[in-house]
Coordinates of C-alpha atoms and ligand atoms in Angstrom, one line a residue:
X683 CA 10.8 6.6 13.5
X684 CA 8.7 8.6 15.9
X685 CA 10.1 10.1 18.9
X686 CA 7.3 12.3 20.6
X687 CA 3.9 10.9 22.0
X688 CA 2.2 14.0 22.7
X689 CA -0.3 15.8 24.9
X690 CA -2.7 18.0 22.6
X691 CA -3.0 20.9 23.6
X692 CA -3.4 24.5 21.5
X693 CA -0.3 26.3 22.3
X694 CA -1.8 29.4 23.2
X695 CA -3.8 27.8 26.4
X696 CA -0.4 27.1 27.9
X697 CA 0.6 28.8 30.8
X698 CA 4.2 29.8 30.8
X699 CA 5.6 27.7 33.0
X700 CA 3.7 24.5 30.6
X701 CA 5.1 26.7 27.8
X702 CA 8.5 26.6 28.9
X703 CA 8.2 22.5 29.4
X704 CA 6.6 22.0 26.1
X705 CA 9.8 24.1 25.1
X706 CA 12.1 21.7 26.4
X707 CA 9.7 18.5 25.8
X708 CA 10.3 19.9 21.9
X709 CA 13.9 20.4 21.8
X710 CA 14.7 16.7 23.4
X711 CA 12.8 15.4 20.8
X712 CA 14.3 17.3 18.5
X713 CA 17.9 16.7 19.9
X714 CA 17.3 12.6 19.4
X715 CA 16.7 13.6 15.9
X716 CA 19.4 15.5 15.6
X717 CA 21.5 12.5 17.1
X718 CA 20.1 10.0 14.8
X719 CA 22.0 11.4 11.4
X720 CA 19.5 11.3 9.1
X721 CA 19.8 12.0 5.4
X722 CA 16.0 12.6 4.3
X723 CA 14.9 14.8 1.3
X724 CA 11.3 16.1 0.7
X725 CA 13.0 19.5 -1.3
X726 CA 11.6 18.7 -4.7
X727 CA 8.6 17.5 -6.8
X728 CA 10.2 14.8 -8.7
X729 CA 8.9 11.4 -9.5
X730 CA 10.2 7.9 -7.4
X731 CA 12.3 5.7 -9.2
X732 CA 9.7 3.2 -8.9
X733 CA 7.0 5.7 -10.7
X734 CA 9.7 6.1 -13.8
X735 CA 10.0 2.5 -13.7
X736 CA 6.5 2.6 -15.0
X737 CA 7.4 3.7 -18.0
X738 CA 10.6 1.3 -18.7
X739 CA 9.3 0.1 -21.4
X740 CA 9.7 3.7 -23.7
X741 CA 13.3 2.7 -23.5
X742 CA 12.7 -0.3 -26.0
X743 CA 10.5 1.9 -28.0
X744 CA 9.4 2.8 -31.2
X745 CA 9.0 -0.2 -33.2
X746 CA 9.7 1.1 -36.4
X747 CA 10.1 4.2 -37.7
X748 CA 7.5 5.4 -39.2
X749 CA 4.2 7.1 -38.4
X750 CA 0.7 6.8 -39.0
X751 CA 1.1 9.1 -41.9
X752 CA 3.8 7.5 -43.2
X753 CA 6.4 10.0 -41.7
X754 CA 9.9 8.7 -41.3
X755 CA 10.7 9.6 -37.9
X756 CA 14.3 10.0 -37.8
X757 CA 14.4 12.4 -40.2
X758 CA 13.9 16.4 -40.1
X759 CA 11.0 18.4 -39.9
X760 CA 7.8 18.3 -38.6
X761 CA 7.9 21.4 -36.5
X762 CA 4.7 21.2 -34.7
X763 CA 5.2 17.1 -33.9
X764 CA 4.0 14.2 -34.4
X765 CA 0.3 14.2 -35.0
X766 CA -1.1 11.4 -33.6
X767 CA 0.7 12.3 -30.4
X768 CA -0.8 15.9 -30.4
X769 CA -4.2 14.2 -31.2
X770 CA -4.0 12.3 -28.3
X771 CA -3.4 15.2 -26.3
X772 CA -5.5 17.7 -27.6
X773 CA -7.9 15.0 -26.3
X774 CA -6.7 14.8 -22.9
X775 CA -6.3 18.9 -22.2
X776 CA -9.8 19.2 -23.9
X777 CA -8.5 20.9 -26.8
X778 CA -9.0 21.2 -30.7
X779 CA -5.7 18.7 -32.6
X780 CA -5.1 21.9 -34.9
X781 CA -4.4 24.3 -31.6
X782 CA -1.5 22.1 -30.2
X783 CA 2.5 21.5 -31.1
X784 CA 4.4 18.5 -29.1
X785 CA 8.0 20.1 -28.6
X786 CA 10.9 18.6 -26.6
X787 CA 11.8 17.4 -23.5
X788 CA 10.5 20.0 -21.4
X789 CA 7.3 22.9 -21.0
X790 CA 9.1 25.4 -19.0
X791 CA 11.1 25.5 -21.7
X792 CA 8.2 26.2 -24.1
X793 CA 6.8 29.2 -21.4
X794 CA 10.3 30.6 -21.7
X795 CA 10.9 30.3 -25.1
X796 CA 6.9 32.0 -25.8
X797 CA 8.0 35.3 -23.0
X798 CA 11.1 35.4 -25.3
X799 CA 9.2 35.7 -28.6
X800 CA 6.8 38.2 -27.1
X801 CA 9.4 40.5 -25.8
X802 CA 11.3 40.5 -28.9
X803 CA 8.5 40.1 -31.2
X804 CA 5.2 40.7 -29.8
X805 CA 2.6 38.6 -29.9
X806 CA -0.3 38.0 -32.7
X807 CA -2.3 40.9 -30.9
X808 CA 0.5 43.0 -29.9
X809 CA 1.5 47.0 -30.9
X810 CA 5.2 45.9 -31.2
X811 CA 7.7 43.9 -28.9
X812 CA 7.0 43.9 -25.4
X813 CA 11.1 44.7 -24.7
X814 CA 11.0 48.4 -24.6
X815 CA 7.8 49.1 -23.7
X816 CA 8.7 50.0 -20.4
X817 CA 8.2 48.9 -17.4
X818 CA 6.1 45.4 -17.4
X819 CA 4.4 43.9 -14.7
X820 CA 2.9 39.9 -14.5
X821 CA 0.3 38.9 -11.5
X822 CA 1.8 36.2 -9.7
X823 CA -1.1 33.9 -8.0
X824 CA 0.9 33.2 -4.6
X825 CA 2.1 30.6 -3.3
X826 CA 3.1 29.6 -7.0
X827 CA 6.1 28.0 -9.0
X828 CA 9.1 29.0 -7.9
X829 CA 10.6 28.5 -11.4
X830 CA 8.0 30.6 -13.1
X831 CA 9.5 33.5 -10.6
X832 CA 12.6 32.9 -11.3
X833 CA 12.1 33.2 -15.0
X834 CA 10.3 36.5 -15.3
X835 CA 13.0 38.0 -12.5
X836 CA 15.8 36.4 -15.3
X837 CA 13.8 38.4 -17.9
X838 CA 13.7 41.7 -16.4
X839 CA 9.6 41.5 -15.7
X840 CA 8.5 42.9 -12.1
X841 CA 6.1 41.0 -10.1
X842 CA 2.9 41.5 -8.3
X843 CA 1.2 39.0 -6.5
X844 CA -2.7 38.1 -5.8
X845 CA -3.7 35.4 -3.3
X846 CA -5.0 31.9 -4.5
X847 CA -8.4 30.9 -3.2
X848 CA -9.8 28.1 -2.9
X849 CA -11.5 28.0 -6.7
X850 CA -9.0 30.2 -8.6
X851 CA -6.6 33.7 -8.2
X852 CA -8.7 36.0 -6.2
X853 CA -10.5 37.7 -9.6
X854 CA -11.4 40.7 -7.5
X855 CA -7.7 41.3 -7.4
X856 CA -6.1 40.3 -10.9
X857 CA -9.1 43.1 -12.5
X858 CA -7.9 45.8 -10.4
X859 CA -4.3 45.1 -11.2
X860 CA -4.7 44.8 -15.1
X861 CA -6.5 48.2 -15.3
X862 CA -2.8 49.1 -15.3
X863 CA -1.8 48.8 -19.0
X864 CA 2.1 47.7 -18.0
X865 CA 0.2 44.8 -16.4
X866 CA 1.1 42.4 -19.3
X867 CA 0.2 39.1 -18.2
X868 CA -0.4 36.3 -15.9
X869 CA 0.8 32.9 -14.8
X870 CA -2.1 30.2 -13.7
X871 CA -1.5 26.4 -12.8
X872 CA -5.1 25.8 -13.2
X873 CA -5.7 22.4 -11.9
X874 CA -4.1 20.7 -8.7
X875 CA -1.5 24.1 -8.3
X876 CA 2.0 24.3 -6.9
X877 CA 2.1 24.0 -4.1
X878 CA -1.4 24.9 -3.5
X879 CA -3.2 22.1 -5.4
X880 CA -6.0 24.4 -5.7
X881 CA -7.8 23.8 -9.3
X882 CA -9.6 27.1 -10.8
X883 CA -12.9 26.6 -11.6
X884 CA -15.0 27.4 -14.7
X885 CA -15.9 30.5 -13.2
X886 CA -13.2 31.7 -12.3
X887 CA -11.5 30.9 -15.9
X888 CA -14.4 32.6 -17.4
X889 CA -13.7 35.7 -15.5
X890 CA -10.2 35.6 -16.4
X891 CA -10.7 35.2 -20.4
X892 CA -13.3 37.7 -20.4
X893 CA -12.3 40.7 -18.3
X894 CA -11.3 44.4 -19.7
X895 CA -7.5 44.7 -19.7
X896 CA -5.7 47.8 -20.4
X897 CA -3.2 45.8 -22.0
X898 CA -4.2 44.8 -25.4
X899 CA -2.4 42.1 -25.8
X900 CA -2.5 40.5 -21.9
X901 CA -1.8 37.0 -21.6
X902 CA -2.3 34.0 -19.6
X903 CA 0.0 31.9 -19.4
X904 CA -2.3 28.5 -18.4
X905 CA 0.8 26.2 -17.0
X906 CA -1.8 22.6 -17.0
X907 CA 1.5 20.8 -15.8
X908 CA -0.7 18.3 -13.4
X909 CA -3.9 18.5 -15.8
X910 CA -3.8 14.6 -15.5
X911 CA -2.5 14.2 -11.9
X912 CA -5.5 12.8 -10.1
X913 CA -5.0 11.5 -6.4
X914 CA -8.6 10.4 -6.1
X915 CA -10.9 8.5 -8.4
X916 CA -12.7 11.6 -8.8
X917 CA -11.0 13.2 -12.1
X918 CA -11.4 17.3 -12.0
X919 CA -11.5 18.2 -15.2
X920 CA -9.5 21.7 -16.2
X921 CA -11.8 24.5 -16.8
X922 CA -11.8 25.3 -20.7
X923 CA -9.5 28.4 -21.1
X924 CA -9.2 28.2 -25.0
X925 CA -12.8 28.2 -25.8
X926 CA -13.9 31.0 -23.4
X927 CA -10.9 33.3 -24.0
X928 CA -12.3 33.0 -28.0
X929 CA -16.0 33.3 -26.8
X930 CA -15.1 36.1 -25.0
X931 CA -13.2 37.6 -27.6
X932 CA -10.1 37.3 -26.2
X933 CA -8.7 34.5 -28.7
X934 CA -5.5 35.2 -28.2
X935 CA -4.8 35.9 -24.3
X936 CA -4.3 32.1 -22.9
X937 CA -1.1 29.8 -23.7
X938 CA -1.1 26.7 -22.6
X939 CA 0.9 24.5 -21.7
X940 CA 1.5 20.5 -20.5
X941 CA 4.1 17.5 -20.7
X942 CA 4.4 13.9 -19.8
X943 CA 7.3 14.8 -17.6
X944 CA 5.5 13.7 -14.4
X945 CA 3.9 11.1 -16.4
X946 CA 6.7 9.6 -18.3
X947 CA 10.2 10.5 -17.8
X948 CA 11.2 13.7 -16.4
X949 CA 14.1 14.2 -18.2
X950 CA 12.8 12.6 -21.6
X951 CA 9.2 13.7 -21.6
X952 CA 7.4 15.7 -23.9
X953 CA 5.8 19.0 -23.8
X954 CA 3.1 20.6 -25.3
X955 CA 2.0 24.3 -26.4
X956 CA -1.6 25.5 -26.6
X957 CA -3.2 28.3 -28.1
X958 CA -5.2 30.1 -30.8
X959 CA -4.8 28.7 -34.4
X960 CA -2.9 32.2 -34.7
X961 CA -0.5 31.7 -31.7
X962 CA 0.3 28.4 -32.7
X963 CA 1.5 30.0 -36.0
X964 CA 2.8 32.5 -34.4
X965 CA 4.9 30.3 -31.9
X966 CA 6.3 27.8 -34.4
X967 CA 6.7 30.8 -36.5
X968 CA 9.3 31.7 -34.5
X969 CA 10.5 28.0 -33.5
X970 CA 11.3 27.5 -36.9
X971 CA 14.3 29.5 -37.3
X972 CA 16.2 27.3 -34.3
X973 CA 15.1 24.2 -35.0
X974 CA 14.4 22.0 -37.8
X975 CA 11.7 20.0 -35.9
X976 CA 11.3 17.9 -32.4
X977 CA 12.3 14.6 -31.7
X978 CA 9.8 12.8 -33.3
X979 CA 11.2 9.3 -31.9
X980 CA 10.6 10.2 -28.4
X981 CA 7.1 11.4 -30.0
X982 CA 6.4 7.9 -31.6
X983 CA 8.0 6.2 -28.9
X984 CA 5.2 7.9 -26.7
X985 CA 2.4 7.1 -28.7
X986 CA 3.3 3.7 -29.2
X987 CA 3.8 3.4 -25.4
X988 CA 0.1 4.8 -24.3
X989 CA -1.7 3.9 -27.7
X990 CA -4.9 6.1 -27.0
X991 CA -6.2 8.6 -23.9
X992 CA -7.1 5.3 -22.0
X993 CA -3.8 4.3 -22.1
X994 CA -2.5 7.7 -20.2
X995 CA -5.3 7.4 -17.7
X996 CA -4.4 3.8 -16.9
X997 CA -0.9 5.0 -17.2
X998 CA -2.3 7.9 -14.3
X999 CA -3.7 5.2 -11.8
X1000 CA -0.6 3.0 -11.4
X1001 CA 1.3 6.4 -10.6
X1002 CA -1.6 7.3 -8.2
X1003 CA -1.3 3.7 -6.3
X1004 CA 2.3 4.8 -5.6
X1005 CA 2.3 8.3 -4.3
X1006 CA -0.8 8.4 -3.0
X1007 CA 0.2 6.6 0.4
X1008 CA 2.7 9.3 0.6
X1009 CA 0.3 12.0 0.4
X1010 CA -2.3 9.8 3.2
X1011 CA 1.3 9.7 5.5
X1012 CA 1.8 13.6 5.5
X1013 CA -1.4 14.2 6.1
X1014 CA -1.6 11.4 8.7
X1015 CA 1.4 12.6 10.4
X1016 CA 0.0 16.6 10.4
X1017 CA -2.9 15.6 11.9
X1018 CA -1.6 13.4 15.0
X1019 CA 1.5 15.7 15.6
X1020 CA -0.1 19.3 15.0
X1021 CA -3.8 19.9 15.3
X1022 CA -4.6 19.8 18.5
X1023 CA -1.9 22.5 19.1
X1024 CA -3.1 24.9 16.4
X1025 CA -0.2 26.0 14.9
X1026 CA -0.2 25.4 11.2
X1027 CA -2.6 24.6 8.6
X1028 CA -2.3 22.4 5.4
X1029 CA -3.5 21.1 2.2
X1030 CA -5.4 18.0 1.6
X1031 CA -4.4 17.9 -2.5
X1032 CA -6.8 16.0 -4.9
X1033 CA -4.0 16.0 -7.2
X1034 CA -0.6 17.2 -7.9
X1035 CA 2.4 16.8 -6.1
X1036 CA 2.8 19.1 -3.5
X1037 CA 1.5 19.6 0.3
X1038 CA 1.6 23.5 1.1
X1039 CA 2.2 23.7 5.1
X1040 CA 1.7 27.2 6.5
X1041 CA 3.5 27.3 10.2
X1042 CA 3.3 30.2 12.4
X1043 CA 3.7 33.1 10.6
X1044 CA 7.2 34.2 11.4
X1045 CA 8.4 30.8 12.0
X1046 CA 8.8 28.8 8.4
X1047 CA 12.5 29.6 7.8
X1048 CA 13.2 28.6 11.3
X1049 CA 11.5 25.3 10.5
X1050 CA 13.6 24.9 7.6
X1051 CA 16.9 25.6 9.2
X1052 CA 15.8 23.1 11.9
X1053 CA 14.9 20.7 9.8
X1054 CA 18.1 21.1 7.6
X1055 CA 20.3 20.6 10.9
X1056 CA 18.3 17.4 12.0
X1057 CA 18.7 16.2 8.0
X1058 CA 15.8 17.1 6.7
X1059 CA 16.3 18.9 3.7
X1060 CA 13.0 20.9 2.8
X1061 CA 12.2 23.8 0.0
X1062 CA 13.3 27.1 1.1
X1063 CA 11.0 28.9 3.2
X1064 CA 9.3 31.8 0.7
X1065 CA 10.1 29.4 -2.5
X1066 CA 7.0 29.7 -3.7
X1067 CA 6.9 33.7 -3.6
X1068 CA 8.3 36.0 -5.9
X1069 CA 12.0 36.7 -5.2
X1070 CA 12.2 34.0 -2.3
X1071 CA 10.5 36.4 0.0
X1072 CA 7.1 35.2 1.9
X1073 CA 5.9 38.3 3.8
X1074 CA 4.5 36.2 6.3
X1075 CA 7.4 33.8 6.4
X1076 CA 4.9 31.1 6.7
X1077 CA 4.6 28.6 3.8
X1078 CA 6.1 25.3 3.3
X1079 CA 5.9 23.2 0.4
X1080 CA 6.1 19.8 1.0
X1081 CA 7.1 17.5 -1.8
X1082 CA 6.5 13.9 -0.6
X1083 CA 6.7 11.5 -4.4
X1084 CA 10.4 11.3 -4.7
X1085 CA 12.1 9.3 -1.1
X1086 CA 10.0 5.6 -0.6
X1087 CA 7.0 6.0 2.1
X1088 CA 9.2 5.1 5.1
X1089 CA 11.8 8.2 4.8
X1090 CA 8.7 10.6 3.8
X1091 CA 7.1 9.0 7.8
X1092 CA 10.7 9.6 9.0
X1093 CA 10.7 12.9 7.3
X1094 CA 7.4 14.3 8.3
X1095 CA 8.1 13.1 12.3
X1096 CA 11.0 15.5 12.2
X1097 CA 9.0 18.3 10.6
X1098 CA 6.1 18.5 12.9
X1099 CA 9.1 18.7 15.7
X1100 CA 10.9 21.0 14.0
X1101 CA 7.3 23.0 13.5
X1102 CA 6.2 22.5 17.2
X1103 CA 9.5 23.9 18.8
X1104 CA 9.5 26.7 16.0
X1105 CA 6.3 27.9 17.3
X1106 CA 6.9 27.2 21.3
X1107 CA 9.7 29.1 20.4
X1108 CA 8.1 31.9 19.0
X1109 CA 5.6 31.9 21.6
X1110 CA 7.5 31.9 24.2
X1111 CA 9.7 35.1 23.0
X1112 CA 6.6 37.2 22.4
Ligands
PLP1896 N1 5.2 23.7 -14.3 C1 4.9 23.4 -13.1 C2 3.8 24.0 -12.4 C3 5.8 22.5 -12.4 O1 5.5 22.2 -11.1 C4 6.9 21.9 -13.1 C5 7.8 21.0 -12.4 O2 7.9 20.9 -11.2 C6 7.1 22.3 -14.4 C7 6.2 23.2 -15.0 C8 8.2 21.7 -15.2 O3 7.7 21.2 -16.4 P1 8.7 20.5 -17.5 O4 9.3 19.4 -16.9 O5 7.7 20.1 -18.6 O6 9.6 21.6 -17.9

């Protein structure tokens, strides 16, 4: 449903009185939508039914029980998982078999569980527990993961932001900000980010795993949650933390971390840790006094379900014939509604699953709440900042896999109204 053919004209070349009919033009539209009752959703980054569908088949799975070294799966132990599985994925996140554990259901899980351990325990370079150390501090490349916020704030760690550019966290930034030693770490989506979809280069890796910190024991925490989520043919491959951080002599600063929940199932995935031979010990160290070992089913169930790294990739491409036609219709839909009146900018993701829309500074929670009224539900304006808060109050993410491609068109034609008569709005009061 599109209601608005429009003129194109940049909003700042209207005179007031065109301002003040463009004004009006806006809000009709935006009444009709208003009037038509929708019920649309683009508020999370969750898979489509049909994507999960793709992997239906887990649910008959594992034949057997028993692995390729003989392990029965249904009983305990095991802590660092199945091997086979965390072969296959040391493959696919380019790292060494030895340096990965396959865990449960979910990664955030894993990152929470790892700033637990270090605040209680230290890490395997740390003085002593983090917890009582003071104040600590974590470098938040913005926009970012509105969870990842929300965990350090649950933890008691303050936040400091740098900007994302277009290869990486601005690195100029992060080294000033860790010459302060209660600067303990950082977070990173390194390849297709959320919501920026920005992937860090090699460089820019290579600055971060080498540079002086006044924290000893300062930590990356490499969140690789869309390593594999390729919206073109061209596959960007992650930059190699692991193996510059120890070439560096930094061994110890990265953790990584993956999972087959946007892959598989979300809610019956599995996710994977990363790190030094050491932090790997270290972590299921401390993972072995709550748990006896994972759920190796869901592990062989996996494996038998994608058989080798081909089989993921393959896996990849049927999920990237579904939501890529999403990602062409918000883009589409930007372009015809918004250019040619110059008031937001967007992404073009390669991968991932987000769209990061930046409106008229001042004018993104209006958007929201316009949006929300016409129902549209979106993210909260300033999700992806630390504490909710977007000084600019500008960004949007955009999260276009989960409703079929006709409510994400239906979706996207309410918020370019909603954006237009934000900033007509805005204009006009200035
Ligand atoms: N990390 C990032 C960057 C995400 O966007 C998400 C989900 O949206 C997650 C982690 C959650 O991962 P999991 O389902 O493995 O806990």
């Amino acid at each position: 449903m599109r209601i608005l053919e429009e003129p194109s004209v940049a909003l700042s070349d209207l005179s007031s009185e065109e301002l003040s009919a463009f004004v009006e033009e806006q809000r009709a539209a935006y009444e009709q939508y208003v009037a038509a009752g929708l019920s649309l959703d683009l508020t999370r980054g969750k898979p489509s039914a049909e994507q999960l569908d793709l992997s239906e088949r887990l649910l008959s799975l594992p034949e057997g029980h028993t692995s390729a070294d003989g392990t029965d799966v249904r009983n305990y132990g095991g802590l660092a998982g199945l091997p086979e599985l965390r072969a296959l994925f040391a493959e696919l996140l380019g790292v060494e078999p030895g340096q990965i554990i396959a865990g449960g259901n979910s990664s955030l899980t894993l990152m929470s569980d790892t700033l637990v351990h270090l605040l209680l325990h230290g890490g395997v370079d740390s003085e002593g527990p983090w917890a009582g150390q003071g104040t600590m501090r974590f470098i938040c490349p913005v926009p970012g993961y509105d969870r990842h916020f929300a965990l350090l704030e649950s933890l008691g760690i303050e936040m400091v932001t740098v900007p994302m550019n277009a290869d990486g966290p601005d690195v100029a930034a992060v080294k000033e900000l860790v010459k302060d030693p209660s600067v303990k770490g950082m977070w990173l989506v390194p390849t297709y980010g959320n919501p920026s979809g920005i992937t860090c280069s090699q460089e820019v890796a290579a600055e971060l795993a080498g540079m002086e910190t006044a924290a000893p024991d300062f930590k990356i925490l490499w969140d690789n949650a869309y390593a594999l989520h390729h919206l073109t043919d061209t596959e960007v491959k992650s930059a190699d933390i692991l193996s510059l951080a120890s070439a560096s002599g930094h061994p110890h600063r990265p953790v990584v971390f993956a999972s087959t929940s946007k892959i598989t199932f979300a809610g019956a995935g599995v996710a994977f840790l990363a790190g030094s031979t050491e932090t790997v010990k270290w972590f299921t160290g401390h993972l072995g006094k709550s748990s006896i070992g994972p759920d190796k089913v869901n592990h062989l169930r996996h494996m038998q379900f994608f058989g080798d790294a081909n089989g993921v990739r393959a896996h990849m491409a049927k999920h990237r014939a579904i939501i890529k036609p999403k990602f062409d219709a918000v883009d589409e839909i930007l372009t015809d509604d918004l250019a040619a009146h110059e008031v937001a900018t967007w992404t073009r993701p390669e991968g991932g699953y987000f769209v990061s829309l930046d409106v008229l500074p001042g004018t993104a929670a209006r958007v929201v709440e316009l949006a929300k009224a016409a129902g549209v539900a979106l993210t909260p304006a300033g999700a992806s900042f630390p504490h909710g808060k977007d000084p600019q109050d500008t960004n949007i993410r955009l999260a276009p896999t989960l409703p079929p491609l006709s409510e994400v068109r239906d979706a996207m034609a309410v918020v370019t109204t909603c954006v237009l008569l934000a900033a007509a709005e805005r204009v006009t009061a200035s």
